[in-house]
mmCIF file of C-alpha atoms in Angstrom:
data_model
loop_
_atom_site.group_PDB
_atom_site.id
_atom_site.type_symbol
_atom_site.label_atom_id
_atom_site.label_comp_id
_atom_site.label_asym_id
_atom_site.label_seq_id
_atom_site.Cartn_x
_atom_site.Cartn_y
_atom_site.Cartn_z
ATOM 1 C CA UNK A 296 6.354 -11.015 -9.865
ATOM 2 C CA UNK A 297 9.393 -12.173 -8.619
ATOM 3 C CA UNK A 298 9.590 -12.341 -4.664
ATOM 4 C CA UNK A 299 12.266 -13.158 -2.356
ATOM 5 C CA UNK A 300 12.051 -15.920 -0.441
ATOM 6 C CA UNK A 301 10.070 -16.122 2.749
ATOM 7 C CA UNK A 302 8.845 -12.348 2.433
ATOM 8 C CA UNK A 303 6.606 -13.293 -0.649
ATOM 9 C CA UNK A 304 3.326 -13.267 0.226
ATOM 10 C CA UNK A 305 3.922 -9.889 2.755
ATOM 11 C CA UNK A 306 5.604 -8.751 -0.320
ATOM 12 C CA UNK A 307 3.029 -9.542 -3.127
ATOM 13 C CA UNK A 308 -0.029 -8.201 -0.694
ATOM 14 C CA UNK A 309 1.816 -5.068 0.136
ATOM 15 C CA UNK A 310 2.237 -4.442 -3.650
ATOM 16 C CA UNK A 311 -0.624 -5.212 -4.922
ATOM 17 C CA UNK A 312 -2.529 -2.906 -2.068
ATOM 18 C CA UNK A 313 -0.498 -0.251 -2.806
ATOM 19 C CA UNK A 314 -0.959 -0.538 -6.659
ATOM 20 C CA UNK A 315 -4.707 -0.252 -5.543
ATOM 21 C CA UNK A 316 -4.294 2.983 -3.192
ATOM 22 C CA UNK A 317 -1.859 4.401 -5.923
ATOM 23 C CA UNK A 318 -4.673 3.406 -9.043
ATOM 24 C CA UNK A 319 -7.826 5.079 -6.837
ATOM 25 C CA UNK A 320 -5.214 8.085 -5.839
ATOM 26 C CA UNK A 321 -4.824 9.187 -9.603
ATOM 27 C CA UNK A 322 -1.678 11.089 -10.963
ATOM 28 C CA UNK A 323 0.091 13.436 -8.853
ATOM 29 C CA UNK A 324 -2.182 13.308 -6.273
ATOM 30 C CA UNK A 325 -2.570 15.191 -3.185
ATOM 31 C CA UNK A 326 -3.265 14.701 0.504
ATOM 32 C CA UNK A 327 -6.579 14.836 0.257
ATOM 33 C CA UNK A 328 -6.761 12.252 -2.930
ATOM 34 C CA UNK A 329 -4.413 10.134 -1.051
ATOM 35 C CA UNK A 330 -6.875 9.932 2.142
ATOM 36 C CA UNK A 331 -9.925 9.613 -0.297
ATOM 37 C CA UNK A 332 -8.047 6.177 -1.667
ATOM 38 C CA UNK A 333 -6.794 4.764 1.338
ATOM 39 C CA UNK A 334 -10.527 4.118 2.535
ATOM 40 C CA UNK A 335 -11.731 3.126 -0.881
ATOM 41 C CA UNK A 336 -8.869 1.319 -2.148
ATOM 42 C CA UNK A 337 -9.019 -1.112 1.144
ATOM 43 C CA UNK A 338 -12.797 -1.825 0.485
ATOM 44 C CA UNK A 339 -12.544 -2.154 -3.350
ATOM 45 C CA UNK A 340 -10.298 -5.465 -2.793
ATOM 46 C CA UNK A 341 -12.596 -7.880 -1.225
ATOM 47 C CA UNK A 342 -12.933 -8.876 2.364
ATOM 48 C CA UNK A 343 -9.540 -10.916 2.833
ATOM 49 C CA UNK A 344 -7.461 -8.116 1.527
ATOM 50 C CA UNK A 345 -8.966 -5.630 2.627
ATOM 51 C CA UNK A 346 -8.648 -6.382 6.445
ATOM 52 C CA UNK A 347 -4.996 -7.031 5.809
ATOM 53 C CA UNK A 348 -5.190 -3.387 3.641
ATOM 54 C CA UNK A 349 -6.399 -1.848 6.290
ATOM 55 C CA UNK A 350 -3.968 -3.287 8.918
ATOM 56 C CA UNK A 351 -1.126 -1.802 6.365
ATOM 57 C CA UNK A 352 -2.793 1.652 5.993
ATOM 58 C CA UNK A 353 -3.092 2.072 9.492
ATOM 59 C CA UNK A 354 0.172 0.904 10.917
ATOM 60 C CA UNK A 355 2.008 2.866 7.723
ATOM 61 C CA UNK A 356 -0.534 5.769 6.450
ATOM 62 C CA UNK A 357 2.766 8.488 6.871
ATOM 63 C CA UNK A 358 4.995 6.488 4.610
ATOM 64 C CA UNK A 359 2.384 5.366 2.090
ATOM 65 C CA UNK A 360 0.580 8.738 2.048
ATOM 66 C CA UNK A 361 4.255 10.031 1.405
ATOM 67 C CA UNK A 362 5.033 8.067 -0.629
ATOM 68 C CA UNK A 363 2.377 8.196 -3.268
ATOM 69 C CA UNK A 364 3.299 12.335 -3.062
ATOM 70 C CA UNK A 365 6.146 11.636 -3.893
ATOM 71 C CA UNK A 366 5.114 9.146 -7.111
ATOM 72 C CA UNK A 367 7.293 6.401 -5.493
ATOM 73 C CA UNK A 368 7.057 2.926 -6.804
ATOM 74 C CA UNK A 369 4.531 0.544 -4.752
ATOM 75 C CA UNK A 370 7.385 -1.797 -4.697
ATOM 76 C CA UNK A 371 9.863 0.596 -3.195
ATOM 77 C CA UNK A 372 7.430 1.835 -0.839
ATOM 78 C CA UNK A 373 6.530 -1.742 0.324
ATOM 79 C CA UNK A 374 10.836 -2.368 0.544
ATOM 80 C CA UNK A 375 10.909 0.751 2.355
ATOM 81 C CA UNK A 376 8.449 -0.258 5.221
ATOM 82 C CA UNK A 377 9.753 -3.786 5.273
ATOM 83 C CA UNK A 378 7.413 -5.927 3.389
ATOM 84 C CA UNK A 379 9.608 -6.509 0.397
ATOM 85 C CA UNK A 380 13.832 -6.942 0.517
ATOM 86 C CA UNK A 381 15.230 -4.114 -1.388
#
């Protein structure tokens, strides 16, 4: 995982929470799948993360529930909301 400087850990968390939504979301899935995982993909990582997954799916739930529509990357999704450099 190779992170740019100073955005690393925002970068890392954001992908790895979104590789969690996308994982509990399933293939292709739709708005209702998506909703279903954003709950359960927050409490399946633990306490720590999952405040901080939580914080993310709040602020961003448009963009990541578009995003997994659209089968987008959880790294581009997480550059595309700021938490990773493009």
């Amino acid at each position: 995982d190779v992170a740019a400087p100073g955005r690393g850990i925002k970068c890392s968390l954001c992908t790895k929470i979104l590789q969690q939504i996308k994982a509990t979301a399933g293939e292709d899935p739709d708005e209702a799948a998506v909703e279903a995982a954003l709950g359960k993909a927050c409490r399946a990582l633990g306490k720590r993360l999952g405040r901080v997954c939580k914080r993310l799916v709040k602020k961003y739930r448009e963009q990541i529930s578009e995003a997994l529509q659209n089968g987008d990357q959880p790294r581009d999704t997480c550059a595309a909301i700021g938490f990773c450099k493009a």
